[in-house]
XYZ file of C-alpha atoms in Angstrom:
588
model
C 80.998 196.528 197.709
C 79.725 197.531 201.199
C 77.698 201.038 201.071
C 80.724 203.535 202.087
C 77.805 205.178 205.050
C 77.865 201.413 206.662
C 81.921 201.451 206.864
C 81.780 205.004 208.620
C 79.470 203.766 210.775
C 80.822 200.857 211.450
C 84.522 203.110 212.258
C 82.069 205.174 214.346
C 80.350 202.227 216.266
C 83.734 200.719 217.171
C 84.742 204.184 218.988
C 81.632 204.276 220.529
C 82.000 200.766 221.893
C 85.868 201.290 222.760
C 85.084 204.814 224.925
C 82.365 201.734 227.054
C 78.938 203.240 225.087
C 76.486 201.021 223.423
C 76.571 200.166 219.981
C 73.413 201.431 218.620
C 74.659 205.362 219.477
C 77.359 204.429 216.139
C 74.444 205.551 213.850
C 75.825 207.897 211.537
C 73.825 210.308 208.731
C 74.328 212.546 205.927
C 74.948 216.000 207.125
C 72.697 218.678 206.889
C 75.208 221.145 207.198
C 77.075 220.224 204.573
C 78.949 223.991 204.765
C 80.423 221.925 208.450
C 81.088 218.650 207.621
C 80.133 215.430 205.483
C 78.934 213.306 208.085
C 77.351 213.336 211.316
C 76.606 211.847 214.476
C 74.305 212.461 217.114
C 74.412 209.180 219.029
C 76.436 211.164 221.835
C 72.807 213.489 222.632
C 70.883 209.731 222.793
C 73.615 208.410 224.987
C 73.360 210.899 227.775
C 70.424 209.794 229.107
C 71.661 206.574 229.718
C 75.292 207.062 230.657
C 74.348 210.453 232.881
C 77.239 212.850 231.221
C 76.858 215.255 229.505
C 76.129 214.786 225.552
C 79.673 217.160 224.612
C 81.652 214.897 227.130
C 80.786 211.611 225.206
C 81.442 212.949 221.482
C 84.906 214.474 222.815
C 85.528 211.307 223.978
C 84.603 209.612 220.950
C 86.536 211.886 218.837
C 89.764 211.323 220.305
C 89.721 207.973 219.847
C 88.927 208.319 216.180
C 92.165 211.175 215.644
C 94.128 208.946 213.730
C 91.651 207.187 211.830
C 92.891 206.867 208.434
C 89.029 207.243 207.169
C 88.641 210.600 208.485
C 90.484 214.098 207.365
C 88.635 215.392 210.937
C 86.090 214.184 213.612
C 85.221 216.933 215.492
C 83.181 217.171 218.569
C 80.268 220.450 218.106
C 77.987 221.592 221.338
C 75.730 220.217 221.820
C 76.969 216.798 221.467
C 77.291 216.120 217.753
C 79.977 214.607 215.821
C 81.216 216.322 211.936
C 82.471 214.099 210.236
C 84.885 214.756 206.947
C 86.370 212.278 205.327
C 89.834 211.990 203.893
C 90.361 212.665 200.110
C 92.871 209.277 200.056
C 90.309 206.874 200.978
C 87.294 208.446 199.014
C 89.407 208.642 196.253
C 90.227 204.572 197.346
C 86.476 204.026 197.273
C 85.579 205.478 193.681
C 88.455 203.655 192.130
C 87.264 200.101 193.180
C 83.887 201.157 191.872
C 85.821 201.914 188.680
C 87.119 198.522 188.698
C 83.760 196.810 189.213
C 81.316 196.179 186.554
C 78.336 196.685 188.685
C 80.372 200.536 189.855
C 79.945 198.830 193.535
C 76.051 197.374 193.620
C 76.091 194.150 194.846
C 73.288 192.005 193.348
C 70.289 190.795 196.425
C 71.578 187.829 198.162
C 68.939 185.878 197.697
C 66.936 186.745 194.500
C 63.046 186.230 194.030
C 60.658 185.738 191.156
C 58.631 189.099 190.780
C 55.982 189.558 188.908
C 54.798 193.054 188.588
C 51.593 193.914 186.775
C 51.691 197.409 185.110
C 49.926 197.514 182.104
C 45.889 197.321 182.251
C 45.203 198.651 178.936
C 41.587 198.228 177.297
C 41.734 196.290 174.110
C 39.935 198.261 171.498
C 40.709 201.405 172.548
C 44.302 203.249 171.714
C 46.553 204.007 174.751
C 45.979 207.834 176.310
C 47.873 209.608 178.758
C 46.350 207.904 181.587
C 48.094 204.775 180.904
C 51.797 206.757 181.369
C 51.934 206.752 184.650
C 51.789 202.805 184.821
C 53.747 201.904 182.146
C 57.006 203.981 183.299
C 56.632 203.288 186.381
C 56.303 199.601 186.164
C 58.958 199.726 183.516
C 61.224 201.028 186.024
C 60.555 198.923 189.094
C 60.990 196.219 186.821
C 64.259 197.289 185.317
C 65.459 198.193 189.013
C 64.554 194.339 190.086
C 66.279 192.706 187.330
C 69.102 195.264 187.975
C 69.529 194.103 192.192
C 68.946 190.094 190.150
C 65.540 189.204 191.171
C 63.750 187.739 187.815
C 60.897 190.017 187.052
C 58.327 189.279 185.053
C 55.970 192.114 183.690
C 52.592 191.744 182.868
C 50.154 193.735 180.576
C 47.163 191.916 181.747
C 44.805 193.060 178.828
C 41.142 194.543 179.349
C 39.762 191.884 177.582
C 37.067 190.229 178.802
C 34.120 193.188 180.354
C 31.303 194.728 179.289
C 33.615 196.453 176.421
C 33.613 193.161 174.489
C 29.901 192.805 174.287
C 29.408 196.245 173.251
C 31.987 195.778 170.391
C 30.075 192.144 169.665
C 26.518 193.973 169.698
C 27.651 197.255 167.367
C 29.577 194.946 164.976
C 26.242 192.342 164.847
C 24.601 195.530 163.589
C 26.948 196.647 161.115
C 27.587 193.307 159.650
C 24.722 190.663 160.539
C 25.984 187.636 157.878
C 29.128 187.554 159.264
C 29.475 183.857 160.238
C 30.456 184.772 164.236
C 26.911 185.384 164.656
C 25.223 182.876 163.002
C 24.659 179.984 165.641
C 24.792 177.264 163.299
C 27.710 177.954 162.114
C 30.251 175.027 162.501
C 33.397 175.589 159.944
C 36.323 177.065 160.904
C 36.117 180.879 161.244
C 38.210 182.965 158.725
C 41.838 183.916 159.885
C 41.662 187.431 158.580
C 39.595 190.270 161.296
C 36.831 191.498 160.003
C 38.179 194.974 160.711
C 41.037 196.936 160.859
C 42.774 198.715 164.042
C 41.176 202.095 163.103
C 37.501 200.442 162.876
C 37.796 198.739 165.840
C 38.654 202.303 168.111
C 35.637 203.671 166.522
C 33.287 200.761 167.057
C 33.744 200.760 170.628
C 33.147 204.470 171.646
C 30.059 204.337 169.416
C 28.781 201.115 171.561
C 29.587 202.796 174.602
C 27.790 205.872 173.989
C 25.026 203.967 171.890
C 24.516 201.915 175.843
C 24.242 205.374 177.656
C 21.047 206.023 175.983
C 19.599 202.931 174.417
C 18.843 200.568 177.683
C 17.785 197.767 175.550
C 21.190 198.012 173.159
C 23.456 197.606 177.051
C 20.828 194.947 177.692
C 21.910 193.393 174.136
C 25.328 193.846 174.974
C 25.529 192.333 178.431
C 23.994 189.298 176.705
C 26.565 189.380 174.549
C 29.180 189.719 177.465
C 27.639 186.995 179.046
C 27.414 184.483 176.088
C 31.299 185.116 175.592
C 31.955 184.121 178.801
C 29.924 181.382 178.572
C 32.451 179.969 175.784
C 29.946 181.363 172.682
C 32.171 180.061 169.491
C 31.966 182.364 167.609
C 32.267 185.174 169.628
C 35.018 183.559 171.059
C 36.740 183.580 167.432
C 35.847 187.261 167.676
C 37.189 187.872 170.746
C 40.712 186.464 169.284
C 40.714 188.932 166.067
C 40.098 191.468 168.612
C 43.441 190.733 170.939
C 44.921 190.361 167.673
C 44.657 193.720 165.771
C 44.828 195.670 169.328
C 48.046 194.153 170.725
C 49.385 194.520 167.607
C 49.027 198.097 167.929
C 49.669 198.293 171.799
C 52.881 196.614 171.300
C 53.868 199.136 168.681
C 53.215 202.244 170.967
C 54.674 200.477 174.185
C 57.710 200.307 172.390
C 57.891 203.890 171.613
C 57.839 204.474 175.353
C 60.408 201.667 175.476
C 57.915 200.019 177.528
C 57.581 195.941 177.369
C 56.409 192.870 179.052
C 57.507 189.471 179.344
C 53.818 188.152 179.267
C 50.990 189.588 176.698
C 48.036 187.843 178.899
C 44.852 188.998 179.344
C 41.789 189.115 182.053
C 40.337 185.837 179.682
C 43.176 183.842 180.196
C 41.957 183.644 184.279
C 38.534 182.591 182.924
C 39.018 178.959 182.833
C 40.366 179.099 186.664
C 37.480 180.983 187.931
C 34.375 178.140 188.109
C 36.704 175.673 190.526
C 37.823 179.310 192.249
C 34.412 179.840 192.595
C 33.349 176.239 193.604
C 36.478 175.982 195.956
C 35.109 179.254 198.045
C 31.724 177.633 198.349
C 32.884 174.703 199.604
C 35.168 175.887 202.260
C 32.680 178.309 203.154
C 34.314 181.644 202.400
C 31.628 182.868 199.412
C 27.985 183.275 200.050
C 24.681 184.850 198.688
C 24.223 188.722 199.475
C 21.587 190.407 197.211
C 21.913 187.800 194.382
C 25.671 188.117 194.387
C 28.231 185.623 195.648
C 30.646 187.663 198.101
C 33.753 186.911 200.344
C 33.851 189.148 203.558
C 37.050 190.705 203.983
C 36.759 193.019 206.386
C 39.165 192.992 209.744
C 38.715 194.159 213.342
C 41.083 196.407 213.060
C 39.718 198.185 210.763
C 39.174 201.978 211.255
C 36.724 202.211 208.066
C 34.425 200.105 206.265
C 35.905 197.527 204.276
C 32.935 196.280 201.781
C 32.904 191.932 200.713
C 34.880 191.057 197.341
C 32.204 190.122 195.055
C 33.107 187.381 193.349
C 30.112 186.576 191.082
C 26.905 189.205 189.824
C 23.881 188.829 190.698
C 23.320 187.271 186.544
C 26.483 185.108 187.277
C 28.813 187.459 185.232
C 32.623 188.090 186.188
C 34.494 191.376 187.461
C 37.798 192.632 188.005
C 37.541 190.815 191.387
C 36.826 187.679 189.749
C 39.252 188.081 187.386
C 41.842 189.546 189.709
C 42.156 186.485 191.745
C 41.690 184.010 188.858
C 44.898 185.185 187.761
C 46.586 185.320 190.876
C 45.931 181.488 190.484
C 48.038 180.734 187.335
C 50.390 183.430 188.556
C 51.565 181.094 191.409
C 50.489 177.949 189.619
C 52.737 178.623 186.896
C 55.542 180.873 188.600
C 55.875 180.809 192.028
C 56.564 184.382 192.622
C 57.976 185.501 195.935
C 55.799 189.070 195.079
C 53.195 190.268 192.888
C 53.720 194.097 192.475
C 50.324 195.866 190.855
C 50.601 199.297 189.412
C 47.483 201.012 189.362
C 45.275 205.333 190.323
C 45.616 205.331 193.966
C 42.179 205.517 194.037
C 41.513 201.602 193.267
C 43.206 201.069 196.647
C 39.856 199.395 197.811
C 39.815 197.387 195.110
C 43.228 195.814 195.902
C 42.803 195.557 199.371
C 39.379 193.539 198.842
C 41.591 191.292 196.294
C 44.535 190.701 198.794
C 42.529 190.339 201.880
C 40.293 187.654 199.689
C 43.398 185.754 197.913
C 44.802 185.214 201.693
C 41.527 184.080 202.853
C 41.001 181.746 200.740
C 44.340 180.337 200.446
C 45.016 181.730 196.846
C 47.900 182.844 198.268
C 50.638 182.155 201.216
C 51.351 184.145 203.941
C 55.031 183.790 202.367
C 54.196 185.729 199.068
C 54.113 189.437 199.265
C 51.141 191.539 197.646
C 52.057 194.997 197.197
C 50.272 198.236 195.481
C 51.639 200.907 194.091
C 49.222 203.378 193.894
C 50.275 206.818 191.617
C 48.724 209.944 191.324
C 47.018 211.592 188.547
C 48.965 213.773 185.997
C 47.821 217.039 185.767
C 47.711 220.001 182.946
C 49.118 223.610 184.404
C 45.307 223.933 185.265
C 45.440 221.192 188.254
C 43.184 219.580 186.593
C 43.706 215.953 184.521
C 45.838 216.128 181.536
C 43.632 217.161 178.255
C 43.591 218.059 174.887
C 43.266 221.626 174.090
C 39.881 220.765 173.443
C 39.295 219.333 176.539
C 39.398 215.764 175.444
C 41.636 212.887 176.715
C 44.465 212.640 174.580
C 46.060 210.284 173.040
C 49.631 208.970 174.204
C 51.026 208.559 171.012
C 49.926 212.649 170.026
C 51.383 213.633 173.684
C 55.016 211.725 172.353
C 54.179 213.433 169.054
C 53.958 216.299 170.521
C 57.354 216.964 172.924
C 59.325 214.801 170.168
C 58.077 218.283 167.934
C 59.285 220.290 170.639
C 62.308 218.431 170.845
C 63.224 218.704 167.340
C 62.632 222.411 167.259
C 64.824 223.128 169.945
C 67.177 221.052 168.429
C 67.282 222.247 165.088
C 67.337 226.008 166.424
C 71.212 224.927 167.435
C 71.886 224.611 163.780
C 74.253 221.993 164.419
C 72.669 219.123 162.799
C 71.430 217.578 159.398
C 67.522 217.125 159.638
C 67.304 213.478 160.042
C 69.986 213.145 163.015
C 67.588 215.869 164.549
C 64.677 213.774 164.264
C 66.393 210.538 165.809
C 67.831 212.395 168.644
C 64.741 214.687 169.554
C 62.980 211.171 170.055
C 65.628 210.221 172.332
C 65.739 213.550 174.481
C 62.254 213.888 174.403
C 61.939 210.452 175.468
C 63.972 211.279 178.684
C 61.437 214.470 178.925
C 58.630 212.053 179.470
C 59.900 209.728 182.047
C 61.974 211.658 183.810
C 59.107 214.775 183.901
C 57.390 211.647 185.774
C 59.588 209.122 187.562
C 61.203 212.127 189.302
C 57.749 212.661 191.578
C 57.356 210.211 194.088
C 54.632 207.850 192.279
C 51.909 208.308 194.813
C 51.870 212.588 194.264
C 49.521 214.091 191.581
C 52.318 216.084 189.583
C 52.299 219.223 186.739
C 52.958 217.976 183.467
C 54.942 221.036 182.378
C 56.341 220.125 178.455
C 57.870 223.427 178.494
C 59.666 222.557 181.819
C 59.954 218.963 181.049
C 61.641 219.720 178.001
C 63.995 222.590 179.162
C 67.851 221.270 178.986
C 68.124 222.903 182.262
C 66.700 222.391 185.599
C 65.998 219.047 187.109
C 64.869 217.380 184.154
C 65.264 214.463 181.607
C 67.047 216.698 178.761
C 69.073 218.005 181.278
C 70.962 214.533 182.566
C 71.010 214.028 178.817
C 72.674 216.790 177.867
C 75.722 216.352 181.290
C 75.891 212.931 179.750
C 77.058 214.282 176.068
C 78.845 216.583 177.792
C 80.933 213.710 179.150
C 81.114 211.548 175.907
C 82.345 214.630 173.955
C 85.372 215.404 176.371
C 86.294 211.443 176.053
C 85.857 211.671 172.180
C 88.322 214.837 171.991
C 90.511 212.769 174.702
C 90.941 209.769 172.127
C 91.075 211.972 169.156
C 94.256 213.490 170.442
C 95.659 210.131 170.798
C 95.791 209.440 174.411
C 93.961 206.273 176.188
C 92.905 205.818 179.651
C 92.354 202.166 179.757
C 94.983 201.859 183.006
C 94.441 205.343 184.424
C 93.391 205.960 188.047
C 91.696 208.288 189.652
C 93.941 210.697 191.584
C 93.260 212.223 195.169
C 90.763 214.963 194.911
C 92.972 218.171 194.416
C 89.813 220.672 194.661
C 86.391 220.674 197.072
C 84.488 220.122 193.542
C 86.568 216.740 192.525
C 86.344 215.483 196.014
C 82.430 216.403 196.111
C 81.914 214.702 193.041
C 83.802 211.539 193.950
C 81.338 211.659 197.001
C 78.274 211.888 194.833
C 79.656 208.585 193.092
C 80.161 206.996 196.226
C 76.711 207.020 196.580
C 75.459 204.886 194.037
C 75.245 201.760 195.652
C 73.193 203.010 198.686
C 70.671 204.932 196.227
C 70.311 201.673 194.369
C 69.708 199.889 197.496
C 66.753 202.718 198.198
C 65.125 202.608 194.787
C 64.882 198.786 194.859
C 63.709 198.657 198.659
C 61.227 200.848 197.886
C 60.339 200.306 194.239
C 60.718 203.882 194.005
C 62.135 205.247 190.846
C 62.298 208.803 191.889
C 65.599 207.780 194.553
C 67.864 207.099 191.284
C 65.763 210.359 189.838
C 66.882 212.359 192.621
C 70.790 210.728 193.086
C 71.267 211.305 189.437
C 70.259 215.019 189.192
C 72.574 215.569 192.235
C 75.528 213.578 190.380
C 75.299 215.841 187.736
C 74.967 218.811 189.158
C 78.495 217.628 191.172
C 80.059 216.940 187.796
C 78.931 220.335 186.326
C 80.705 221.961 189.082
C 83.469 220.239 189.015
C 83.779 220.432 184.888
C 83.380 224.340 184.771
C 85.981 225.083 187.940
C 88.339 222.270 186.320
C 90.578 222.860 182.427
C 90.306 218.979 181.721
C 91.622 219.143 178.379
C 93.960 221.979 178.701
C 95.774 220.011 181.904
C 99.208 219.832 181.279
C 100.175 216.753 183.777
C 98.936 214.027 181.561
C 98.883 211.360 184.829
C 96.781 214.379 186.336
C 94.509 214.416 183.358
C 94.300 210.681 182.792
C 92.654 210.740 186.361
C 90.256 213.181 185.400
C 89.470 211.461 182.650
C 89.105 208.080 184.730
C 87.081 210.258 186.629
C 84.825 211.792 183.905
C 84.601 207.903 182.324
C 82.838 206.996 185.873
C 80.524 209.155 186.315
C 78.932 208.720 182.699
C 79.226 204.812 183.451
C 76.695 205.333 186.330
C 74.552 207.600 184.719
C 73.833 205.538 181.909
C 73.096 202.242 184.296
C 71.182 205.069 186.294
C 69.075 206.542 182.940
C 68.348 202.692 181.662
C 67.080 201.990 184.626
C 65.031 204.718 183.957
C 63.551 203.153 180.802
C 65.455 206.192 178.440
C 69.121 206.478 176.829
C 71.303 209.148 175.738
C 72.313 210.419 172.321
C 75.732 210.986 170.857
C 75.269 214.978 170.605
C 72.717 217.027 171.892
């Protein structure tokens, strides 16, 4: 279905062109005076200028041609030279019934869809998942969701830690612990066992004791950045290591991604680019892009235009070792090796925005990548306590994600089970769900490049602009349609009815919507459009429930349209909330 703001314009750019005015004064807006009209026009103050009258003249004349416009309830000409715009209830209410009748509610899928891959995972093997890794899993769970929505094929990406300085150290501290093991033992030339030689819980203490072990002990880093090296260097059996490693951690990853409802198409890691990066690194020699600066191999990067310093990409250490440049364009390699992808979408702290423009700037250079394939960062923001300061424990430690979702799904049960209105374990099940939609929303709703207030009293508050709060307009909806079958009555062939109050007709205006703020939030791989359309959809239907006796309605064609009505608006909110990455519950 075409977005209902390009038919009025197009109404509006006809008038324009029938009165003798150019077509590009037709542009038409929301109002922002929605107490005057819907609509608006100012193309009449731009067009003055050109056609020397006066900017009141040219709307007037505009208007009258547009009097008996089926479209429009009124068009009326205001001084200076603006055009208000209010559309007639028939042909809204025309609009929101084919978007009834469509399975997408009116979104057309892209024209011509692309492969996507978008890379929004980044977590460090070895180490559990903390609140810093929230931001880029919901957000890339989104864009992705959004994509495959509009029918691009996304793929998502973890892309694993796996393959820095944080695998020697765990190498070096378990050599320490357990010297016979058969990994270390250089003549070793049997198959290594199949079982780890530790579990999960081990292996996230190991590593913070290596790391802090290296701040003080230079010759235990020295040990491990042997260590790094000789795994990158194809060492057996720390290669074997390496694999029992990726095994127990994305074990456990993939359990707590999926309590975020977070997942990827592809579990690959930085050492699955390793094999691609001595021809990279041979290739950039040879066509004369890389070159020796202070023992390191580098690409320059930097423009003309540029307005700062733009440091080379260092492609190799001084010792010959690897880093996320390396890696960064290794796997851009096998990305469009193996899939072609029209874009590569990176989720990432704003603050490594150097680091990707180094990496695109390098990967064009070179010829990693065509001109044709898009390269696009989304930088976010950091989440913040109430402090302004980076989200903590109360001890001031990082915490944990899965004691943060602990912790609201507590909150969420409480609040729940202070309702008293149900049995213990349909509390626990839904406070996950709710407090779920606390989470995401608490985030997607802030544009992703803003630090934001992580508020879990706000965030969980069923009232507000918040996650719970959608939620709970959503049950709202499903219980009115349970009561409405339960009474015997169906509304399978119903239609919705002219708007009979300002509420109904606002909310059928709200739902004509949709299809534009899906067109934003996929444009702009920007999750907080749909937050943003959504909160204002519901706030249309609460309005329009509480001035409205839905069940009580006497005129059962009359109520069947509400009900049409009611069955709509739920529809889009629950494409709008998976989106989202979250669901709703039965009951609240």
């Amino acid at each position: 279905m075409k977005e209902i703001l390009d038919l009025i314009r197009k109404e509006i750019t006809d008038a324009f062109v029938a009165c003798g005015y150019d077509e590009k004064y037709g542009r038409v807006s929301l109002s922002n005076r929605s107490d005057l009209c819907e609509y608006q026009c100012n193309g009449a103050m731009a067009a003055a200028k050109e056609y020397k009258k006066a900017p009141i003249a040219i709307a007037t004349e505009v208007s009258e041609k547009l009097q008996d416009n089926p479209m429009f309830e009124s068009v009326i000409a205001c001084p200076p030279g603006f055009l208000n715009l209010i559309l007639a209830p028939g042909y809204v209410t025309d609009y929101v019934n084919a978007m009834a009748e469509d399975d997408r509610k009116g979104v057309d899928k892209v024209a011509e869809p692309k492969t996507v891959i978008v890379d929004y995972g980044g977590p460090n093997v070895a180490k559990p998942l903390h609140v810093g890794h929230l931001r880029s899993a919901v957000i890339g769970e989104s864009v992705k969701r959004i994509g495959k929505f509009m029918g691009d094929n996304m793929i998502g990406d973890v892309h694993l830690g796996d393959w820095g300085l944080q695998m020697g150290l765990i190498i070096t501290e378990l050599r320490l612990r357990q010297p016979d093991l058969c990994y270390f033992d250089p003549d070793y030339t049997g198959e290594y066992p199949s079982e780890p030689p530790f579990t999960i819980s081990e292996l996230e203490e190991i590593y913070p004791t290596a790391s802090a072990k290296s701040k003080e002990d230079a010759a235990y880093k020295e040990e491990a950045m042997t260590a790094t090296f000789e795994l990158q260097q194809g060492n057996r059996g720390y290669q074997a290591l390496l694999k029992h490693i990726l095994d127990v951690s994305v074990s456990d990853l993939k359990k707590n991604y999926e309590n975020l409802n977070v997942s990827f198409e592809l579990w690959k890691g930085e050492s699955d680019a390793q094999p691609y990066i001595p021809d990279m690194v041979e290739k950039m020699k040879k066509d004369g892009y890389a070159y020796v600066s202070d023992g390191a191999l580098v690409v320059d990067v930097k423009e003309d235009t540029d307005t700062k310093e733009i440091p080379p990409c260092m492609i190799l250490k001084s010792d010959g070792a690897s880093l996320y440049d390396t890696t960064d364009l290794a796997t851009l390699i096998w990305r469009m090796e193996d899939y072609h992808p029209a874009s590569v979408i990176y989720l990432a702290d704003k603050r490594q925005e150097l680091h990707f423009v180094q990496v695109f700037r390098c990967a064009r250079k070179t010829g990693i990548v065509p001109d044709t394939t898009e390269l696009k960062f989304i930088g976010f923001g950091t989440m913040n306590g109430k402090d302004g300061k980076p989200f903590k424990t109360r001890e001031g430690g990082v915490m944990r994600l899965e004691t943060l979702v602990s912790e609201i799904n507590e909150k969420m049960y409480e609040k729940i089970m202070d309702n008293k209105t149900m049995e213990e374990d349909e509390a626990r099940k839904t406070a996950q769900i709710v407090a779920l939609s606390a989470i995401k929303y608490g985030d997607l709703s802030n544009q992703a490049s803003k630090d934001y207030i992580f508020d879990i009293d706000r965030f969980t508050s069923f009232e507000g602009n918040t996650g719970p709060y959608i939620l709970y307009t959503i049950v709202r909806m499903k219980s009115i349609l349970h009561k409405y079958e339960e009474s015997g009555k169906k509304v399978a062939d119903a239609k919705i009815l002219t708007a009979a109050s300002e509420s109904e007709k606002s909310l059928m205006l709200e739902l004509a919507k949709f299809n534009s703020a899906m067109r934003g939030a996929y444009e702009e791989n920007a999750p907080h459009r749909i937050c943003a359309y959504i909160y204002d959809l519901a706030n249309a239907f609460n309005h329009f429930y509480h001035e409205t006796k839905i069940m009580t309605e006497e005129d059962e064609k009359k109520q069947a349209g509400y009900i049409r009505l009611l069955e709509l608006t739920k529809e889009v909110l629950e494409i709008c909330i998976d989106l989202l990455g979250f669901s709703a519950p039965e009951r609240m």
